[in-house]
CSV table of C-alpha atoms in Angstrom, one decimal:
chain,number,residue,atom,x,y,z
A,193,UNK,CA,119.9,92.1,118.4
A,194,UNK,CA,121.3,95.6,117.1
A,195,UNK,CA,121.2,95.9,113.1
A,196,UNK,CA,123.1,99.7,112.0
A,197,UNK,CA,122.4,100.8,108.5
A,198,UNK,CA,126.0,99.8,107.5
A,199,UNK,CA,124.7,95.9,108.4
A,200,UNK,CA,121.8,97.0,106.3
A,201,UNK,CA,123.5,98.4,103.1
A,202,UNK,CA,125.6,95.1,103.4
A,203,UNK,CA,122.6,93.0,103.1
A,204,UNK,CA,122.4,90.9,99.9
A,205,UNK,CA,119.7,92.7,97.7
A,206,UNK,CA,117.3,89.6,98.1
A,207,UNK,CA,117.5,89.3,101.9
A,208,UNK,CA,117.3,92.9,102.6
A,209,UNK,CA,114.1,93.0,100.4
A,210,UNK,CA,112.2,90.9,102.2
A,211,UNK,CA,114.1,92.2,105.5
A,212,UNK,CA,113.1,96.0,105.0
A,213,UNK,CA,109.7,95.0,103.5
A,214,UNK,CA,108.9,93.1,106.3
A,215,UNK,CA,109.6,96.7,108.9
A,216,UNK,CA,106.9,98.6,108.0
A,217,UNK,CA,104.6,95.8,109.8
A,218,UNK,CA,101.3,94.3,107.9
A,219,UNK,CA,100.2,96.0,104.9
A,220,UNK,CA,97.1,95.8,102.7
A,221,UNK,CA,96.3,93.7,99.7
A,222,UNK,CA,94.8,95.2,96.9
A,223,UNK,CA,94.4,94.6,93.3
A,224,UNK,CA,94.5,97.5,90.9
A,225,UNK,CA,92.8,97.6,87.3
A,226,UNK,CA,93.4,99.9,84.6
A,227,UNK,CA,92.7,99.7,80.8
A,228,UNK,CA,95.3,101.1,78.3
A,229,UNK,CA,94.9,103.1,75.4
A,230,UNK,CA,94.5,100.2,72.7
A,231,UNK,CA,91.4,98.8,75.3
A,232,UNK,CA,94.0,95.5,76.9
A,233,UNK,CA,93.3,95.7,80.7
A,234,UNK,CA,95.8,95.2,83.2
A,235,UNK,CA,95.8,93.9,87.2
A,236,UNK,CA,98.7,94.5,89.4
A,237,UNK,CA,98.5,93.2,93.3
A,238,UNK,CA,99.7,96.1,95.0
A,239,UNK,CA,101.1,96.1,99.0
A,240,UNK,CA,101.3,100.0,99.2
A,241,UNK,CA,97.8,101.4,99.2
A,242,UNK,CA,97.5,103.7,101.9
A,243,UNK,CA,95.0,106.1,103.4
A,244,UNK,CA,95.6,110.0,103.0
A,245,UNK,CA,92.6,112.0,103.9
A,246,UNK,CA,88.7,111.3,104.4
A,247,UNK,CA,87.9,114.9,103.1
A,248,UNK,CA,88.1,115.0,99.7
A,249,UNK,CA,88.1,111.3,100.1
A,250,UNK,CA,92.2,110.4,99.2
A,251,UNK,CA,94.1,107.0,98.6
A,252,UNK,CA,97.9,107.0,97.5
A,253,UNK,CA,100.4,104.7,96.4
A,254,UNK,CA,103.7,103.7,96.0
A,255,UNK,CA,104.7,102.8,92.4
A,256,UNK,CA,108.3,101.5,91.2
A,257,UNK,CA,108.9,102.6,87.6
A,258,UNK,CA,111.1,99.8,87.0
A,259,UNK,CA,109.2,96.9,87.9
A,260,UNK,CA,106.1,94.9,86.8
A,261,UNK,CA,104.0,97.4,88.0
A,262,UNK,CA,105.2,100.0,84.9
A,263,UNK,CA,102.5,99.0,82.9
A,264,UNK,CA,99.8,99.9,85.9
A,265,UNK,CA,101.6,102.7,86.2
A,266,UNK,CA,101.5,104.1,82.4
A,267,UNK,CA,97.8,103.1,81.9
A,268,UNK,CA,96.8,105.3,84.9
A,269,UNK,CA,99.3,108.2,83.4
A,270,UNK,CA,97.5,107.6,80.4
A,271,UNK,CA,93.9,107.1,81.4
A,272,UNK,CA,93.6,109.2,84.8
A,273,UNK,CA,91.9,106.2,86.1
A,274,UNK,CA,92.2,103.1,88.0
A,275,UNK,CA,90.4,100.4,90.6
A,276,UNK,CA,91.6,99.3,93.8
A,277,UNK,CA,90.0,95.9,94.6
A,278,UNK,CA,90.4,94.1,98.5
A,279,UNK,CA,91.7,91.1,98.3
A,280,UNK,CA,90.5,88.2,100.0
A,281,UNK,CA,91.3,85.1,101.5
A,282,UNK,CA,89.8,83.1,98.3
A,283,UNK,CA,92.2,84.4,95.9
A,284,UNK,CA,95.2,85.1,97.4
A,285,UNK,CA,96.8,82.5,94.9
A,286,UNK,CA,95.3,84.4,91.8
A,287,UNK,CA,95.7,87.6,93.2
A,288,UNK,CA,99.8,87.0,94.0
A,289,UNK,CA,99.9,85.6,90.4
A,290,UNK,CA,99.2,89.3,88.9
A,291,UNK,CA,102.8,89.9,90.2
A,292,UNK,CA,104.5,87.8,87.2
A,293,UNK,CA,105.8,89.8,84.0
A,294,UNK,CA,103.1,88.7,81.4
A,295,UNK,CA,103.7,90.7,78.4
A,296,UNK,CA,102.0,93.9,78.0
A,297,UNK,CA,99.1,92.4,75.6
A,298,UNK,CA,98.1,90.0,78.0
A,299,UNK,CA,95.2,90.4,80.4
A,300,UNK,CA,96.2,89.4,83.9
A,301,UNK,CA,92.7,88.7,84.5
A,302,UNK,CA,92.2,86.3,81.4
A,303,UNK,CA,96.4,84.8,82.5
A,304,UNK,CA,95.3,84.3,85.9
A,305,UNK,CA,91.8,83.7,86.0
A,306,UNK,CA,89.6,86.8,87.6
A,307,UNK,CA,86.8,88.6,86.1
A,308,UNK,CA,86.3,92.1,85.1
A,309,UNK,CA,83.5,93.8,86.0
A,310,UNK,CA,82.5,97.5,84.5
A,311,UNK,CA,80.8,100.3,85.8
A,312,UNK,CA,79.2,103.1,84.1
A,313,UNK,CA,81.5,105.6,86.1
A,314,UNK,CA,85.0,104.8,84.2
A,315,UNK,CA,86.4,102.6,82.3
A,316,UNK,CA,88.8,101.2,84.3
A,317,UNK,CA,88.0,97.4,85.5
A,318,UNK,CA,86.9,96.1,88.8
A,319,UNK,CA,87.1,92.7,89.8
A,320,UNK,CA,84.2,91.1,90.2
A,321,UNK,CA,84.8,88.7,93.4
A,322,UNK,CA,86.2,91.6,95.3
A,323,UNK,CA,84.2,92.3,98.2
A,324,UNK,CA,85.2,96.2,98.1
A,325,UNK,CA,85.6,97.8,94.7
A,326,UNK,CA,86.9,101.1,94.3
A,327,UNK,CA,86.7,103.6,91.5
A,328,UNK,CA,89.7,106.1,91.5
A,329,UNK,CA,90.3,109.5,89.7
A,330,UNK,CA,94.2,110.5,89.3
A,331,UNK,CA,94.5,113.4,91.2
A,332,UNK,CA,98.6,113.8,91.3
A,333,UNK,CA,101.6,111.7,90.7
A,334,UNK,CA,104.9,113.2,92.4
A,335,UNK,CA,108.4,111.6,92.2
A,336,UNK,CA,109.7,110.6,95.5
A,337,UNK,CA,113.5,112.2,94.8
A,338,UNK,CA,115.2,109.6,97.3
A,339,UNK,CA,114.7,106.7,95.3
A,340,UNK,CA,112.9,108.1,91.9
A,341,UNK,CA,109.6,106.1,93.0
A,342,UNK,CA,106.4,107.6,92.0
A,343,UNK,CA,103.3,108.9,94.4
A,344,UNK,CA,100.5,108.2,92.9
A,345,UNK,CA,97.0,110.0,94.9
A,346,UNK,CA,93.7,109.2,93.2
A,347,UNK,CA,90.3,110.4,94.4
A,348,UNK,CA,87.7,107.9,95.4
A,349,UNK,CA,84.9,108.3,92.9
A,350,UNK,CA,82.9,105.0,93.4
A,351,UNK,CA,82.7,102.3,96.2
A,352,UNK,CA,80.8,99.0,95.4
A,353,UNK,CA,80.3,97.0,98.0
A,354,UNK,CA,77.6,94.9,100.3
A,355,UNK,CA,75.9,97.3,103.1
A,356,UNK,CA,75.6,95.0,105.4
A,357,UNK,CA,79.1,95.2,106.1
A,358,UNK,CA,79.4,99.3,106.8
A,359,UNK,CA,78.3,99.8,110.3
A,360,UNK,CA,75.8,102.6,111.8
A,361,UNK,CA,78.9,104.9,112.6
A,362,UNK,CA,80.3,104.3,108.9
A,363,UNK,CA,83.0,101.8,110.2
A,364,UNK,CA,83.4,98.9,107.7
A,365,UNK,CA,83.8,95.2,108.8
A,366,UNK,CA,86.5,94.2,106.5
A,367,UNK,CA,87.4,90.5,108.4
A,368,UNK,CA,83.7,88.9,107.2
A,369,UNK,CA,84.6,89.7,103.8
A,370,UNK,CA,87.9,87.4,104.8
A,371,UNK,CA,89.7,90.9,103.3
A,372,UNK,CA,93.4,89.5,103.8
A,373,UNK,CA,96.7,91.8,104.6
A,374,UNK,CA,100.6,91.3,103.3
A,375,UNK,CA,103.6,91.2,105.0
A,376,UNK,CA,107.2,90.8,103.7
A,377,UNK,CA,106.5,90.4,99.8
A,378,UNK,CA,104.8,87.0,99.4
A,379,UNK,CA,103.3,86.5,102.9
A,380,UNK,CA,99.2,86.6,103.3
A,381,UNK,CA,97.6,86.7,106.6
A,382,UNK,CA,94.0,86.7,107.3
A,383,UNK,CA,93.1,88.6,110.3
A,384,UNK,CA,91.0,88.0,113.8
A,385,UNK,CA,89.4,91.0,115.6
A,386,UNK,CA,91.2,92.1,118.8
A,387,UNK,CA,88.5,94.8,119.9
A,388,UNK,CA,87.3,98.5,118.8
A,389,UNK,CA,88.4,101.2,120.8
A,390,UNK,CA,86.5,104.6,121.8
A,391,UNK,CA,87.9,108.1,120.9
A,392,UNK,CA,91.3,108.6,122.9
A,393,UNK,CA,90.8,111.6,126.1
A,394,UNK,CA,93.5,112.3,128.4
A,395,UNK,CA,91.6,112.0,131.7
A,396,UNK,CA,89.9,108.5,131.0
A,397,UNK,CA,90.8,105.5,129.7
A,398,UNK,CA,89.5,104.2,126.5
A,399,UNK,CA,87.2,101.3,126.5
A,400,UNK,CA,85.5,98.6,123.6
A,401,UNK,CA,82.9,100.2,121.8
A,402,UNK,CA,82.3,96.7,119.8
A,403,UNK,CA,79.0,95.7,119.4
A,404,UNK,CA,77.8,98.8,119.9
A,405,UNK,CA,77.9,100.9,116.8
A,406,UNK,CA,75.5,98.3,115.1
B,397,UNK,CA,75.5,98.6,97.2
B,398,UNK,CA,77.1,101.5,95.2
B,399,UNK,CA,78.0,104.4,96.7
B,400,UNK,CA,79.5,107.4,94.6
B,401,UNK,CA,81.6,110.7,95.4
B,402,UNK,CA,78.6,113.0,95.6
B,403,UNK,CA,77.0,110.5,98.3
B,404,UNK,CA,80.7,110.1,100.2
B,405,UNK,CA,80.5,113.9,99.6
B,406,UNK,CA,77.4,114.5,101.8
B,407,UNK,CA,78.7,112.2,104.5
B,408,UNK,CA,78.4,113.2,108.4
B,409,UNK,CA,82.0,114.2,108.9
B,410,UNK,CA,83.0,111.0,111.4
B,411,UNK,CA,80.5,108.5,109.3
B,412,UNK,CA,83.1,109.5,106.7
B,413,UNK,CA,86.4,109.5,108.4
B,414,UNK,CA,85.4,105.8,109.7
B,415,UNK,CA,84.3,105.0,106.1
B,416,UNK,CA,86.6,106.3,103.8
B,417,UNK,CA,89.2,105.0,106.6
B,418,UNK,CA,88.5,101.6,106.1
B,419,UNK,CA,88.8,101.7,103.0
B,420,UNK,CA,91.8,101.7,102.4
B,421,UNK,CA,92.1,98.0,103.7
B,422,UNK,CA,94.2,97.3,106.7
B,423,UNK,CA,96.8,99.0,108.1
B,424,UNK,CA,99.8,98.9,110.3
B,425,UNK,CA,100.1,100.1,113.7
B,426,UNK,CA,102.8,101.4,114.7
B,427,UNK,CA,104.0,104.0,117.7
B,428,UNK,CA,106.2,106.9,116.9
B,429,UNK,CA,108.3,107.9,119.3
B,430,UNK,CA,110.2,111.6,119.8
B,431,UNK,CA,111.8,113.7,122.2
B,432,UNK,CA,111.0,117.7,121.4
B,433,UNK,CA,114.1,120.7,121.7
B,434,UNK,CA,113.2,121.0,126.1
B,435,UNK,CA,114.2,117.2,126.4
B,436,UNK,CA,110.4,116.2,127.0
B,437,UNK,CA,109.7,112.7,125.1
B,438,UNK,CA,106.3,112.2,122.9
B,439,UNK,CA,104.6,109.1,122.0
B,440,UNK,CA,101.8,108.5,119.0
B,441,UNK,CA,100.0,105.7,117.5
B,442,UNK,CA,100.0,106.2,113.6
B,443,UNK,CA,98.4,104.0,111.0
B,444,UNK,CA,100.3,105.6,108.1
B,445,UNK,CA,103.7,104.2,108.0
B,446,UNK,CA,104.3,102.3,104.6
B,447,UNK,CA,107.3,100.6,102.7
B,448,UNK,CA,108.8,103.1,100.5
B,449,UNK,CA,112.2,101.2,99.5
B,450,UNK,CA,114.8,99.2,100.4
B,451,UNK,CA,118.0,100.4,98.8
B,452,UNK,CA,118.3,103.0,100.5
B,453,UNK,CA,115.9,101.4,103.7
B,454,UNK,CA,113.0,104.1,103.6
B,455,UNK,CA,109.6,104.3,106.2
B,456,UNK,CA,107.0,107.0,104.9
B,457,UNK,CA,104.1,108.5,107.3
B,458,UNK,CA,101.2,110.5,106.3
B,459,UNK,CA,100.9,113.2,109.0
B,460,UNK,CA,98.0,115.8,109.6
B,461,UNK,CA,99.5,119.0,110.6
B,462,UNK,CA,96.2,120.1,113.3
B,463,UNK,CA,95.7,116.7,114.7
B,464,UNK,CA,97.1,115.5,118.2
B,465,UNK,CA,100.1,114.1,116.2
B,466,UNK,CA,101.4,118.0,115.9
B,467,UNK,CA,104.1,117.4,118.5
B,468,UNK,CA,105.2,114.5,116.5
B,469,UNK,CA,105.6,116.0,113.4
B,470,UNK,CA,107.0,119.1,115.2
B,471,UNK,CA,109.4,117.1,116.9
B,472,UNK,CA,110.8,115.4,113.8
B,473,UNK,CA,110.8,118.8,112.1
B,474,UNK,CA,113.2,120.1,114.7
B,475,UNK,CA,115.3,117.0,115.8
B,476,UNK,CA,115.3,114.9,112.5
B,477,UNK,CA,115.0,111.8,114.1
B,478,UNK,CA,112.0,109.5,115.2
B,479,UNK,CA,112.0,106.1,116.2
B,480,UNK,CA,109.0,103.3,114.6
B,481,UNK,CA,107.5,100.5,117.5
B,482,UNK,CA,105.5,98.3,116.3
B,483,UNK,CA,102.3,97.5,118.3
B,484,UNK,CA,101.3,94.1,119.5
B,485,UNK,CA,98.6,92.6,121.0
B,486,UNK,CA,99.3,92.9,124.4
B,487,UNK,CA,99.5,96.9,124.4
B,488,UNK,CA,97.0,97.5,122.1
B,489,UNK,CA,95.3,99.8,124.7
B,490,UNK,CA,98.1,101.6,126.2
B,491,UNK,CA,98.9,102.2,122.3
B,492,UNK,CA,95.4,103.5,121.7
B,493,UNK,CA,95.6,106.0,124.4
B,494,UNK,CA,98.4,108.0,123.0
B,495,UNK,CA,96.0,109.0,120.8
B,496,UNK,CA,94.5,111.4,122.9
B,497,UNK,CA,95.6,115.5,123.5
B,498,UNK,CA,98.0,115.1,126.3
B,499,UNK,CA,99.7,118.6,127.1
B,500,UNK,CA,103.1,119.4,124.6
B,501,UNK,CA,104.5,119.2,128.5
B,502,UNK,CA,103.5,115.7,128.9
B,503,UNK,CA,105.1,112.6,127.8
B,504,UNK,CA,102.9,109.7,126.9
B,505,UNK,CA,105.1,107.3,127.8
B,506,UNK,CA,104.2,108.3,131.3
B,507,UNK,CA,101.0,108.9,130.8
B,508,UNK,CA,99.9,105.6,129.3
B,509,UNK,CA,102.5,103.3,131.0
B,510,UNK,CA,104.5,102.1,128.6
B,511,UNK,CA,108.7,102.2,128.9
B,512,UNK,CA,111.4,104.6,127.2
B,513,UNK,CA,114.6,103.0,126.5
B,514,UNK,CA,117.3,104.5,124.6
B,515,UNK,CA,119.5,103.5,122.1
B,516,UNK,CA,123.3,105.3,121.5
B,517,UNK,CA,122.8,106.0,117.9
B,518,UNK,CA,119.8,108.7,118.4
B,519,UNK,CA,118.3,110.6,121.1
B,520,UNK,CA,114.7,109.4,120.3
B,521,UNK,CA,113.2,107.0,122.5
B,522,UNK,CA,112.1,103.6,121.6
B,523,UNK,CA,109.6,102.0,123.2
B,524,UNK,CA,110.9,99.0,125.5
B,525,UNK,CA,107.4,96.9,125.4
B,526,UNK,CA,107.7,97.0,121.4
B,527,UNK,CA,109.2,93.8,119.9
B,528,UNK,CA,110.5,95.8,116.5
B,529,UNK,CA,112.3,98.7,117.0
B,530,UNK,CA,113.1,101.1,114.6
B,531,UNK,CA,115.5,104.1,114.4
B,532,UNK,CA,114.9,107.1,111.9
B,533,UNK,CA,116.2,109.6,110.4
B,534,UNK,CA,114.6,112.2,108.9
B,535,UNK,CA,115.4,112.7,105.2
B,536,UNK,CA,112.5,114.9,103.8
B,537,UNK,CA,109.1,116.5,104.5
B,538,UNK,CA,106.7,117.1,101.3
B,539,UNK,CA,103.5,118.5,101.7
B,540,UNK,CA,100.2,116.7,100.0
B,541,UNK,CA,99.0,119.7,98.1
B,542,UNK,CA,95.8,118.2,97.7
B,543,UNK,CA,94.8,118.1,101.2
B,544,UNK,CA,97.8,120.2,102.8
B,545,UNK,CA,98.9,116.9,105.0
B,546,UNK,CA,102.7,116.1,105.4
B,547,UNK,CA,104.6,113.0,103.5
B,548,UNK,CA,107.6,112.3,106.1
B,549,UNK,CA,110.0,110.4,104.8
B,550,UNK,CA,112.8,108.3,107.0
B,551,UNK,CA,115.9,106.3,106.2
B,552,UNK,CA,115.9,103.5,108.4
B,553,UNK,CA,119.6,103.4,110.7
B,554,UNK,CA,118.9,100.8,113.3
B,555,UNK,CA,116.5,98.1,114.0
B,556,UNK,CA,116.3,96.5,117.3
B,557,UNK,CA,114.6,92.9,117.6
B,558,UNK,CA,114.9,89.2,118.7
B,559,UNK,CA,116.9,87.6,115.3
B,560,UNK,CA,115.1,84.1,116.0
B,561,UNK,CA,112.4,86.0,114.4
B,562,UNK,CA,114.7,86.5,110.7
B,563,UNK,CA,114.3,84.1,108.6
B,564,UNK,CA,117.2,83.0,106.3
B,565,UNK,CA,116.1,84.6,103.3
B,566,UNK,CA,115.5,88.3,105.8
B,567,UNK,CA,111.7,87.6,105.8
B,568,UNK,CA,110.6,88.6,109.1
B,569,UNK,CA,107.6,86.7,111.0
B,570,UNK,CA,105.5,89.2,112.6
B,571,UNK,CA,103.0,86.7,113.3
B,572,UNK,CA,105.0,84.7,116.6
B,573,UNK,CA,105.4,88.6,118.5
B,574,UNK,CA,101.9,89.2,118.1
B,575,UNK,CA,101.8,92.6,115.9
B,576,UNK,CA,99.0,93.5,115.1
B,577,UNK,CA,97.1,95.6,112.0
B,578,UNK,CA,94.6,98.4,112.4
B,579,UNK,CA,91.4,98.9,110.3
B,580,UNK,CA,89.2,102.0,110.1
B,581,UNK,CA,90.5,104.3,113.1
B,582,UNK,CA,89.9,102.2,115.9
B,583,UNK,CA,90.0,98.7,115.3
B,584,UNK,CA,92.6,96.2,116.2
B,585,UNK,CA,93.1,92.5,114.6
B,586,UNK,CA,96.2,89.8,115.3
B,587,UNK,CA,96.6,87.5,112.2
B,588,UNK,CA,97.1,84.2,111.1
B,589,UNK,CA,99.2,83.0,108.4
B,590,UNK,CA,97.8,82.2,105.3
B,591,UNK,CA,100.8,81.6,103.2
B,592,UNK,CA,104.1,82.5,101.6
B,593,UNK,CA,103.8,82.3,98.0
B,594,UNK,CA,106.6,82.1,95.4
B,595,UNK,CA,108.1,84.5,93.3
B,596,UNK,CA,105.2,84.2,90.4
B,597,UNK,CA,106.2,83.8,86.6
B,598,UNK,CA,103.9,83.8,84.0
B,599,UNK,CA,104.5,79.9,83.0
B,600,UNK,CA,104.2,78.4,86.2
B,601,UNK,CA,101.7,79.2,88.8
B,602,UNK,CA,103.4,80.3,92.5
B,603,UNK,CA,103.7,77.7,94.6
B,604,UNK,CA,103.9,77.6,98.6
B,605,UNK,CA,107.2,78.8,100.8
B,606,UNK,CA,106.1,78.3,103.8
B,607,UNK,CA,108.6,76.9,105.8
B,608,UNK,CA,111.3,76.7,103.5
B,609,UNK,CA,112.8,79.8,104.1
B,610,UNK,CA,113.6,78.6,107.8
């Protein structure tokens, strides 16, 4: 089956958002926690965390002005800070439930029933049954121009997590934690390890290296 | 465990990439395909394409300018148009192995063995073995100040797949072809469905989809 961009544009706006959503493939789940400036925190679960350099160590994500996510959005403008916490298989229910409009002086964790945890590094909150907790600086937000969406790049300023789970060669084991991933907009998917591969070179052929970075 | 930016800071440099890396939860994996200005065709795995809208349909990549994606991003620079294939389990290696520094004057389609196949609306080459096919073109480059990498932005002009895999309601199940997510830089995992949850309110807790939609 061919589908054009004039079959796309066509689309009914509900069908061609979970259509185009689902394109992209799987995507992470994360939950991210911010405090505003009269002290009410806020959780949004986010599908558009992405990777954007190791060195200084770089996250990014998409924000929509327009949506639920505004308030996330204007408590990190506001605050320079913000958490990213993996979801995982045992609250995808509460974590999906962050995504209803609860008015801006309610506390998604107290309206859907998570726990804040703080650190002495910023006073954004974490979530306490997240397996991997991240502490963000704001770094830059830039407008995408095509479709006035923001991009928002924070620096990684704190990871709490168990060791046992980062391997010898730094590599973290994110399916023990049951870390889950999205796709679509409401779909959750936990995942089963297929193998590790070794670094790419032209004149062999890569082979597992499972097991043996332990 | 916490770990904070002075101790990410003094990382070995690949204990980091594989850290930070992961960190970022999971990822999908997807094969760019382009053809450069002498007619040669190039093939790449990236980890970096997200959802950046669906009205207009827009992919994002991250791309580092001095990595073996170069030709990529140099190809898209000078044809404005890419194609996005999404990986599944059964080429996982070959998909891998485009990762490695083939010569500009070699194609990695041939080089890995997987199949070029060519749709009439661009000149970028899909990839036959991939079960999602998508056509791109380019519609800006921005550069990442913070780390000098490359935000490519597409807007999304054909998709090619099986439409026994669209549900009614345009979600699409990426589950039955077998695509799969990438974690850290080397690591591939096929999922399993958790759930599809409802659009949440704050009065009512979401409820399950699953199935429905069909």
């Amino acid at each position: 089956m061919q589908i054009t961009r004039q079959e796309i544009a066509g689309m009914d706006k509900r069908f061609r958002a979970n259509f185009i959503n689902s394109l992209s493939g799987f995507k992470s789940a994360n939950l991210i926690g911010t405090v505003d400036m009269q002290g009410i925190s806020n959780l949004c679960i986010v599908s558009s965390v992405f990777h954007v350099g190791a060195n200084p160590p770089l996250l990014g994500m998409i924000m929509r002005p327009h949506t639920v996510a505004r308030d996330t959005l204007q408590n990190i403008k506001d605050t320079e800070e913000f958490t990213i916490n993996h979801v995982n298989s045992s609250m995808v229910r509460q974590a999906h439930q962050t995504s209803a409009r609860y008015p801006s002086d309610v506390s998604e964790f107290d309206a859907v029933g998570l726990s804040q945890y703080k650190s002495t590094l910023l006073n954004a909150p974490y979530v306490e049954e997240s397996k991997v907790r991240i502490g963000m600086q704001l770094r830059s937000i830039q407008e995408i121009v095509l479709n006035k969406t923001e991009l928002v790049i924070g620096e990684i300023i704190e990871v709490q997590m168990d060791n046992k789970y980062v391997l010898e060669d730094g590599f973290i084991e994110l399916e023990p934690m049951n870390g889950v991933v999205v796709s679509g907009v409401d779909a959750y998917h936990s995942t089963q390890i297929i193998d590790r591969l070794s670094y790419a070179k032209p004149d062999a052929s890569a082979s597992s290296i499972r097991g043996h970075a332990k």
